[in-house]
Amino acid sequence: MNRESQLIDHTLLSPTATADQVQELCDEAVEHDFWSVCISPCRVGLAADHLRDTDVRVCTVIGFPSGAHVSTVKAAETRQAVADGADEVDMVINIGAVKDGDWEQVKQDIAAVVDAAGEGVLVKVILETCLLDDEEIVQACQCARDAGAHFVKTSTGFSTGGASVHAVQLMRATVGESMGVKASGGIRSRETLETMVAAGASRIGASAGVALLGGAQ
């Protein structure tokens, strides 16, 4: 088993992704022993069927990419994703509530997804760190921890920036070893992967998963 490959959520979240492309992503994940595929909610059933009897998990996104959906919608989307076969869900935080400093709303929004996911399904909270200052990142991490989430994650990859070493270090310093930290957005080389892991990332989200391992293994 390649240890680096098990860090990677092999990702395809383009709105134009076809069924054939999702199946190809799944095949690459099996071939390279990636931890999971991360695909849009409408493709969860397809990926789960294609990956049946493999060790590759199915991850999807909730409230993506803006995070501005109401909590009941995020919860319903989560329940549907789990019913369709998702093992992990990456939810986008309510960024507007973060900017308001309404930390109770932020926490309750995350908790709604955690409750909907149920036992055995990992919940990662996407902070969209490129839009937050350091204090907001720290507070958002604390909300994710208090709401029972399992990971904090840097980025959707659809905003103004992706993962940064500083953000990953700050997130890790805030959550300690009690939670995972996922770096995503703009990670396209093995060197960047190694830098993010050194900064504290325990999972990497990337569409260039094969390239991160140096090509075919």
Short mmCIF file of C-alpha atoms in Angstrom, two decimals:
data_model
loop_
_atom_site.label_atom_id
_atom_site.label_comp_id
_atom_site.label_asym_id
_atom_site.label_seq_id
_atom_site.Cartn_x
_atom_site.Cartn_y
_atom_site.Cartn_z
CA MET A 1 0.00 0.00 0.00
CA ASN A 2 1.29 3.44 -0.95
CA ARG A 3 0.93 5.63 2.12
CA GLU A 4 0.68 8.84 0.07
CA SER A 5 -2.10 7.41 -2.07
CA GLN A 6 -4.18 6.80 1.04
CA LEU A 7 -4.12 10.52 1.80
CA ILE A 8 -5.88 11.44 -1.42
CA ASP A 9 -9.54 12.12 -2.13
CA HIS A 10 -9.49 11.80 -5.94
CA THR A 11 -11.78 14.62 -6.98
CA LEU A 12 -14.06 15.49 -9.89
CA LEU A 13 -16.56 18.24 -9.09
CA SER A 14 -16.93 19.92 -12.47
CA PRO A 15 -20.60 20.55 -13.25
CA THR A 16 -19.97 19.17 -16.75
CA ALA A 17 -18.55 15.85 -15.54
CA THR A 18 -20.09 12.96 -17.44
CA ALA A 19 -20.94 9.48 -16.20
CA ASP A 20 -18.02 8.08 -18.19
CA GLN A 21 -15.63 10.55 -16.54
CA VAL A 22 -16.89 9.64 -13.08
CA GLN A 23 -16.38 5.94 -13.84
CA GLU A 24 -12.88 6.68 -15.11
CA LEU A 25 -12.15 8.56 -11.88
CA CYS A 26 -13.32 5.53 -9.91
CA ASP A 27 -11.11 3.21 -11.95
CA GLU A 28 -8.09 5.45 -11.33
CA ALA A 29 -8.87 5.47 -7.61
CA VAL A 30 -8.90 1.67 -7.53
CA GLU A 31 -5.73 1.40 -9.62
CA HIS A 32 -3.77 3.86 -7.47
CA ASP A 33 -5.27 2.88 -4.11
CA PHE A 34 -6.68 6.31 -3.31
CA TRP A 35 -8.66 6.75 -0.10
CA SER A 36 -11.79 7.97 -1.87
CA VAL A 37 -13.36 9.59 -4.86
CA CYS A 38 -15.03 12.95 -4.26
CA ILE A 39 -17.84 13.62 -6.70
CA SER A 40 -21.03 15.69 -6.96
CA PRO A 41 -24.11 14.46 -5.08
CA CYS A 42 -25.93 13.46 -8.27
CA ARG A 43 -23.11 11.00 -9.04
CA VAL A 44 -22.92 9.30 -5.64
CA GLY A 45 -25.08 6.33 -6.64
CA LEU A 46 -23.07 5.78 -9.82
CA ALA A 47 -19.76 5.90 -7.95
CA ALA A 48 -21.01 3.66 -5.13
CA ASP A 49 -22.16 1.03 -7.63
CA HIS A 50 -18.93 1.24 -9.60
CA LEU A 51 -16.78 0.93 -6.46
CA ARG A 52 -18.74 -1.89 -4.87
CA ASP A 53 -16.43 -4.63 -3.54
CA THR A 54 -13.41 -2.28 -3.54
CA ASP A 55 -11.71 -0.45 -0.67
CA VAL A 56 -12.23 3.00 -2.23
CA ARG A 57 -14.74 5.16 -0.36
CA VAL A 58 -17.28 7.56 -1.82
CA CYS A 59 -17.14 11.20 -0.75
CA THR A 60 -19.46 13.99 -1.86
CA VAL A 61 -20.08 17.67 -1.21
CA ILE A 62 -22.93 19.39 0.63
CA GLY A 63 -24.08 23.00 0.22
CA PHE A 64 -21.52 23.30 -2.53
CA PRO A 65 -19.86 25.59 -3.44
CA SER A 66 -21.32 28.68 -1.70
CA GLY A 67 -22.37 27.27 1.67
CA ALA A 68 -25.33 29.65 1.59
CA HIS A 69 -28.01 26.95 1.63
CA VAL A 70 -30.27 26.79 4.68
CA SER A 71 -29.38 24.11 7.21
CA THR A 72 -32.47 22.00 6.52
CA VAL A 73 -31.50 21.77 2.86
CA LYS A 74 -27.93 20.79 3.76
CA ALA A 75 -29.29 18.14 6.10
CA ALA A 76 -31.67 16.76 3.46
CA GLU A 77 -28.86 16.70 0.90
CA THR A 78 -26.72 14.81 3.40
CA ARG A 79 -29.39 12.20 4.11
CA GLN A 80 -29.89 11.63 0.38
CA ALA A 81 -26.15 11.30 -0.21
CA VAL A 82 -25.80 8.73 2.57
CA ALA A 83 -28.80 6.79 1.24
CA ASP A 84 -27.16 6.79 -2.19
CA GLY A 85 -23.94 5.34 -0.78
CA ALA A 86 -21.73 8.19 0.45
CA ASP A 87 -19.19 7.29 3.13
CA GLU A 88 -18.00 10.87 3.68
CA VAL A 89 -19.50 14.32 3.14
CA ASP A 90 -17.65 17.61 2.73
CA MET A 91 -19.99 20.47 3.69
CA VAL A 92 -19.39 24.14 2.99
CA ILE A 93 -19.64 26.31 6.07
CA ASN A 94 -22.13 29.20 6.21
CA ILE A 95 -19.57 31.83 5.20
CA GLY A 96 -22.00 34.72 5.62
CA ALA A 97 -22.68 33.68 9.21
CA VAL A 98 -18.93 33.54 9.81
CA LYS A 99 -18.64 37.11 8.53
CA ASP A 100 -21.52 38.12 10.80
CA GLY A 101 -19.70 36.60 13.75
CA ASP A 102 -22.79 34.50 14.40
CA TRP A 103 -20.91 31.50 15.73
CA GLU A 104 -24.00 29.80 17.15
CA GLN A 105 -25.55 29.73 13.68
CA VAL A 106 -22.30 28.43 12.21
CA LYS A 107 -22.17 25.65 14.78
CA GLN A 108 -25.82 24.71 14.39
CA ASP A 109 -25.45 24.57 10.60
CA ILE A 110 -22.59 22.09 10.94
CA ALA A 111 -24.40 20.10 13.60
CA ALA A 112 -27.41 19.69 11.29
CA VAL A 113 -25.18 17.93 8.75
CA VAL A 114 -23.41 15.85 11.40
CA ASP A 115 -26.77 14.67 12.75
CA ALA A 116 -28.08 13.91 9.25
CA ALA A 117 -24.94 11.97 8.33
CA GLY A 118 -25.35 9.60 11.27
CA GLU A 119 -22.90 7.13 12.72
CA GLY A 120 -20.07 5.92 10.54
CA VAL A 121 -20.15 8.76 7.99
CA LEU A 122 -17.28 11.25 8.17
CA VAL A 123 -18.15 14.95 8.00
CA LYS A 124 -15.57 17.46 6.77
CA VAL A 125 -16.24 21.18 7.10
CA ILE A 126 -15.01 23.36 4.23
CA LEU A 127 -14.02 26.74 5.64
CA GLU A 128 -13.11 28.47 2.35
CA THR A 129 -10.06 29.91 4.09
CA CYS A 130 -9.21 32.31 1.25
CA LEU A 131 -12.27 34.35 2.31
CA LEU A 132 -11.51 34.33 6.06
CA ASP A 133 -9.03 36.07 8.33
CA ASP A 134 -7.04 34.15 10.91
CA GLU A 135 -9.47 34.76 13.78
CA GLU A 136 -12.39 33.60 11.63
CA ILE A 137 -10.47 30.44 10.69
CA VAL A 138 -9.79 29.68 14.35
CA GLN A 139 -13.40 30.31 15.40
CA ALA A 140 -14.75 28.27 12.48
CA CYS A 141 -12.50 25.35 13.41
CA GLN A 142 -13.75 25.53 16.98
CA CYS A 143 -17.36 25.49 15.75
CA ALA A 144 -16.65 22.43 13.61
CA ARG A 145 -15.09 20.64 16.56
CA ASP A 146 -17.91 21.58 18.94
CA ALA A 147 -20.53 20.45 16.41
CA GLY A 148 -19.02 16.98 16.18
CA ALA A 149 -17.42 17.14 12.72
CA HIS A 150 -14.44 14.93 11.98
CA PHE A 151 -12.33 17.16 9.70
CA VAL A 152 -11.83 20.77 8.78
CA LYS A 153 -11.00 21.47 5.14
CA THR A 154 -9.44 24.50 3.51
CA SER A 155 -11.28 25.11 0.26
CA THR A 156 -13.86 24.23 -2.35
CA GLY A 157 -11.49 24.96 -5.22
CA PHE A 158 -14.23 27.17 -6.70
CA SER A 159 -13.48 30.46 -4.89
CA THR A 160 -10.68 33.01 -5.06
CA GLY A 161 -7.95 30.74 -3.75
CA GLY A 162 -7.06 27.27 -2.59
CA ALA A 163 -5.07 25.69 0.19
CA SER A 164 -2.23 27.59 1.80
CA VAL A 165 0.46 26.39 4.17
CA HIS A 166 -0.47 29.10 6.64
CA ALA A 167 -4.12 28.10 6.73
CA VAL A 168 -3.30 24.42 7.17
CA GLN A 169 -0.87 25.19 10.00
CA LEU A 170 -3.44 27.40 11.72
CA MET A 171 -6.18 24.81 11.37
CA ARG A 172 -3.96 22.06 12.75
CA ALA A 173 -2.84 24.25 15.65
CA THR A 174 -6.49 24.95 16.48
CA VAL A 175 -7.92 21.42 16.33
CA GLY A 176 -4.80 19.61 17.55
CA GLU A 177 -4.89 15.88 16.94
CA SER A 178 -8.59 15.60 17.72
CA MET A 179 -9.66 16.15 14.10
CA GLY A 180 -8.37 15.68 10.59
CA VAL A 181 -7.26 18.55 8.39
CA LYS A 182 -7.90 18.35 4.65
CA ALA A 183 -5.99 20.57 2.25
CA SER A 184 -7.67 21.10 -1.09
CA GLY A 185 -7.57 23.56 -3.95
CA GLY A 186 -4.57 24.07 -6.20
CA ILE A 187 -2.62 20.99 -5.12
CA ARG A 188 -1.13 19.78 -8.37
CA SER A 189 2.35 18.44 -7.58
CA ARG A 190 3.96 15.94 -5.28
CA GLU A 191 6.04 18.73 -3.77
CA THR A 192 2.90 20.66 -2.82
CA LEU A 193 1.34 17.53 -1.35
CA GLU A 194 4.40 16.92 0.81
CA THR A 195 4.44 20.57 1.90
CA MET A 196 0.80 20.40 2.97
CA VAL A 197 1.34 17.17 4.88
CA ALA A 198 4.33 18.71 6.65
CA ALA A 199 2.12 21.68 7.58
CA GLY A 200 -0.40 19.35 9.23
CA ALA A 201 -2.74 18.03 6.54
CA SER A 202 -3.96 14.47 7.04
CA ARG A 203 -5.99 14.36 3.82
CA ILE A 204 -5.49 15.89 0.39
CA GLY A 205 -8.27 16.76 -2.03
CA ALA A 206 -7.09 16.96 -5.61
CA SER A 207 -8.26 16.43 -9.15
CA ALA A 208 -4.65 15.67 -10.11
CA GLY A 209 -4.33 12.63 -7.87
CA VAL A 210 -2.38 10.50 -10.33
CA ALA A 211 0.09 13.33 -11.00
CA LEU A 212 0.63 13.81 -7.27
CA LEU A 213 2.02 10.29 -7.10
CA GLY A 214 4.34 10.90 -10.01
CA GLY A 215 2.16 9.23 -12.63
CA ALA A 216 1.47 5.54 -13.04
CA GLN A 217 2.63 3.33 -10.19
#
